[in-house]
């Protein structure tokens, strides 16, 4: 009984140590990735700009001559909002 119970205990200790090591590695990756994931992904940013540009264009009667200007204004607004929220430039 002594050898089998020692083997089980040893295996449990090894498994616990392995799990602890994996958890530490995961935590480091999560901390490193936290800054990366804090920024909005590019597709979401574009969707936000498109929606803002729509409302800006609506205010101007959807004037096609202002389309580029409306988009640029929306881009500036969204980037400024994201910068204030995440503290970094986006693109």
PDB file of C-alpha atoms in Angstrom:
ATOM      1  CA  UNK A   1       0.000   0.000   0.000  1.00  0.00           C
ATOM      2  CA  UNK A   2       2.876   2.337   0.667  1.00  0.00           C
ATOM      3  CA  UNK A   3       4.332   2.367  -2.866  1.00  0.00           C
ATOM      4  CA  UNK A   4       1.002   2.842  -4.682  1.00  0.00           C
ATOM      5  CA  UNK A   5      -0.132   5.617  -2.386  1.00  0.00           C
ATOM      6  CA  UNK A   6       3.291   7.301  -2.715  1.00  0.00           C
ATOM      7  CA  UNK A   7       3.050   7.008  -6.511  1.00  0.00           C
ATOM      8  CA  UNK A   8      -0.439   8.552  -6.512  1.00  0.00           C
ATOM      9  CA  UNK A   9       0.741  11.357  -4.226  1.00  0.00           C
ATOM     10  CA  UNK A  10       3.805  11.936  -6.405  1.00  0.00           C
ATOM     11  CA  UNK A  11       1.656  12.059  -9.554  1.00  0.00           C
ATOM     12  CA  UNK A  12      -0.736  14.525  -7.901  1.00  0.00           C
ATOM     13  CA  UNK A  13       2.199  16.700  -6.872  1.00  0.00           C
ATOM     14  CA  UNK A  14       3.573  16.639 -10.422  1.00  0.00           C
ATOM     15  CA  UNK A  15       0.155  17.460 -11.879  1.00  0.00           C
ATOM     16  CA  UNK A  16      -0.293  20.320  -9.414  1.00  0.00           C
ATOM     17  CA  UNK A  17       3.164  21.684 -10.231  1.00  0.00           C
ATOM     18  CA  UNK A  18       2.476  21.423 -13.970  1.00  0.00           C
ATOM     19  CA  UNK A  19      -0.851  23.228 -13.583  1.00  0.00           C
ATOM     20  CA  UNK A  20       0.779  25.993 -11.535  1.00  0.00           C
ATOM     21  CA  UNK A  21       3.455  26.468 -14.206  1.00  0.00           C
ATOM     22  CA  UNK A  22       0.835  26.600 -16.970  1.00  0.00           C
ATOM     23  CA  UNK A  23      -1.221  29.103 -14.991  1.00  0.00           C
ATOM     24  CA  UNK A  24       1.801  31.355 -14.505  1.00  0.00           C
ATOM     25  CA  UNK A  25       2.551  31.242 -18.244  1.00  0.00           C
ATOM     26  CA  UNK A  26      -1.084  32.038 -19.065  1.00  0.00           C
ATOM     27  CA  UNK A  27      -1.108  34.960 -16.671  1.00  0.00           C
ATOM     28  CA  UNK A  28       1.972  36.457 -18.308  1.00  0.00           C
ATOM     29  CA  UNK A  29       0.402  36.096 -21.754  1.00  0.00           C
ATOM     30  CA  UNK A  30      -2.856  37.648 -20.530  1.00  0.00           C
ATOM     31  CA  UNK A  31      -1.028  40.614 -19.009  1.00  0.00           C
ATOM     32  CA  UNK A  32       1.001  41.085 -22.187  1.00  0.00           C
ATOM     33  CA  UNK A  33      -2.102  40.817 -24.362  1.00  0.00           C
ATOM     34  CA  UNK A  34      -4.165  43.146 -22.171  1.00  0.00           C
ATOM     35  CA  UNK A  35      -2.753  46.255 -23.809  1.00  0.00           C
ATOM     36  CA  UNK A  36      -3.175  44.763 -27.270  1.00  0.00           C
ATOM     37  CA  UNK A  37      -6.787  43.759 -26.677  1.00  0.00           C
ATOM     38  CA  UNK A  38      -7.646  47.093 -25.074  1.00  0.00           C
ATOM     39  CA  UNK A  39      -7.619  48.780 -28.481  1.00  0.00           C
ATOM     40  CA  UNK A  40     -10.642  48.373 -30.707  1.00  0.00           C
ATOM     41  CA  UNK A  41     -10.150  46.012 -33.620  1.00  0.00           C
ATOM     42  CA  UNK A  42      -9.885  47.679 -37.050  1.00  0.00           C
ATOM     43  CA  UNK A  43     -13.223  46.406 -38.355  1.00  0.00           C
ATOM     44  CA  UNK A  44     -15.101  47.706 -35.319  1.00  0.00           C
ATOM     45  CA  UNK A  45     -13.342  51.055 -35.691  1.00  0.00           C
ATOM     46  CA  UNK A  46     -14.442  51.285 -39.335  1.00  0.00           C
ATOM     47  CA  UNK A  47     -18.010  50.390 -38.389  1.00  0.00           C
ATOM     48  CA  UNK A  48     -17.998  53.146 -35.770  1.00  0.00           C
ATOM     49  CA  UNK A  49     -16.634  55.662 -38.285  1.00  0.00           C
ATOM     50  CA  UNK A  50     -19.225  54.667 -40.890  1.00  0.00           C
ATOM     51  CA  UNK A  51     -22.052  55.142 -38.413  1.00  0.00           C
ATOM     52  CA  UNK A  52     -20.715  58.523 -37.282  1.00  0.00           C
ATOM     53  CA  UNK A  53     -20.231  59.589 -40.922  1.00  0.00           C
ATOM     54  CA  UNK A  54     -23.843  58.682 -41.647  1.00  0.00           C
ATOM     55  CA  UNK A  55     -25.137  60.983 -38.917  1.00  0.00           C
ATOM     56  CA  UNK A  56     -22.786  63.793 -39.952  1.00  0.00           C
ATOM     57  CA  UNK A  57     -23.913  63.422 -43.584  1.00  0.00           C
ATOM     58  CA  UNK A  58     -27.541  63.396 -42.456  1.00  0.00           C
ATOM     59  CA  UNK A  59     -27.041  66.816 -40.838  1.00  0.00           C
ATOM     60  CA  UNK A  60     -25.802  68.126 -44.194  1.00  0.00           C
ATOM     61  CA  UNK A  61     -28.631  66.628 -46.227  1.00  0.00           C
ATOM     62  CA  UNK A  62     -26.462  63.808 -47.587  1.00  0.00           C
ATOM     63  CA  UNK A  63     -24.620  66.205 -49.877  1.00  0.00           C
ATOM     64  CA  UNK A  64     -22.402  63.978 -52.083  1.00  0.00           C
ATOM     65  CA  UNK A  65     -19.830  66.741 -52.406  1.00  0.00           C
ATOM     66  CA  UNK A  66     -19.242  66.552 -48.648  1.00  0.00           C
ATOM     67  CA  UNK A  67     -18.868  62.742 -48.462  1.00  0.00           C
ATOM     68  CA  UNK A  68     -15.082  62.797 -48.021  1.00  0.00           C
ATOM     69  CA  UNK A  69     -15.223  65.671 -45.577  1.00  0.00           C
ATOM     70  CA  UNK A  70     -17.983  63.966 -43.564  1.00  0.00           C
ATOM     71  CA  UNK A  71     -15.957  60.733 -43.438  1.00  0.00           C
ATOM     72  CA  UNK A  72     -12.822  62.555 -42.309  1.00  0.00           C
ATOM     73  CA  UNK A  73     -14.759  64.389 -39.604  1.00  0.00           C
ATOM     74  CA  UNK A  74     -16.221  61.090 -38.383  1.00  0.00           C
ATOM     75  CA  UNK A  75     -12.778  59.492 -38.413  1.00  0.00           C
ATOM     76  CA  UNK A  76     -11.373  62.317 -36.297  1.00  0.00           C
ATOM     77  CA  UNK A  77     -14.262  62.081 -33.811  1.00  0.00           C
ATOM     78  CA  UNK A  78     -13.995  58.306 -33.409  1.00  0.00           C
ATOM     79  CA  UNK A  79     -10.188  58.312 -33.162  1.00  0.00           C
ATOM     80  CA  UNK A  80     -10.332  61.063 -30.535  1.00  0.00           C
ATOM     81  CA  UNK A  81     -12.940  59.106 -28.570  1.00  0.00           C
ATOM     82  CA  UNK A  82     -10.855  55.906 -28.762  1.00  0.00           C
ATOM     83  CA  UNK A  83      -7.703  57.790 -27.832  1.00  0.00           C
ATOM     84  CA  UNK A  84      -9.337  59.244 -24.728  1.00  0.00           C
ATOM     85  CA  UNK A  85     -10.742  55.848 -23.763  1.00  0.00           C
ATOM     86  CA  UNK A  86      -7.673  53.718 -24.460  1.00  0.00           C
ATOM     87  CA  UNK A  87      -4.937  56.321 -24.294  1.00  0.00           C
ATOM     88  CA  UNK A  88      -3.400  55.434 -27.612  1.00  0.00           C
ATOM     89  CA  UNK A  89      -3.808  56.194 -31.261  1.00  0.00           C
ATOM     90  CA  UNK A  90      -5.629  53.710 -33.451  1.00  0.00           C
ATOM     91  CA  UNK A  91      -5.438  52.786 -37.120  1.00  0.00           C
TER      92      UNK A  91
END
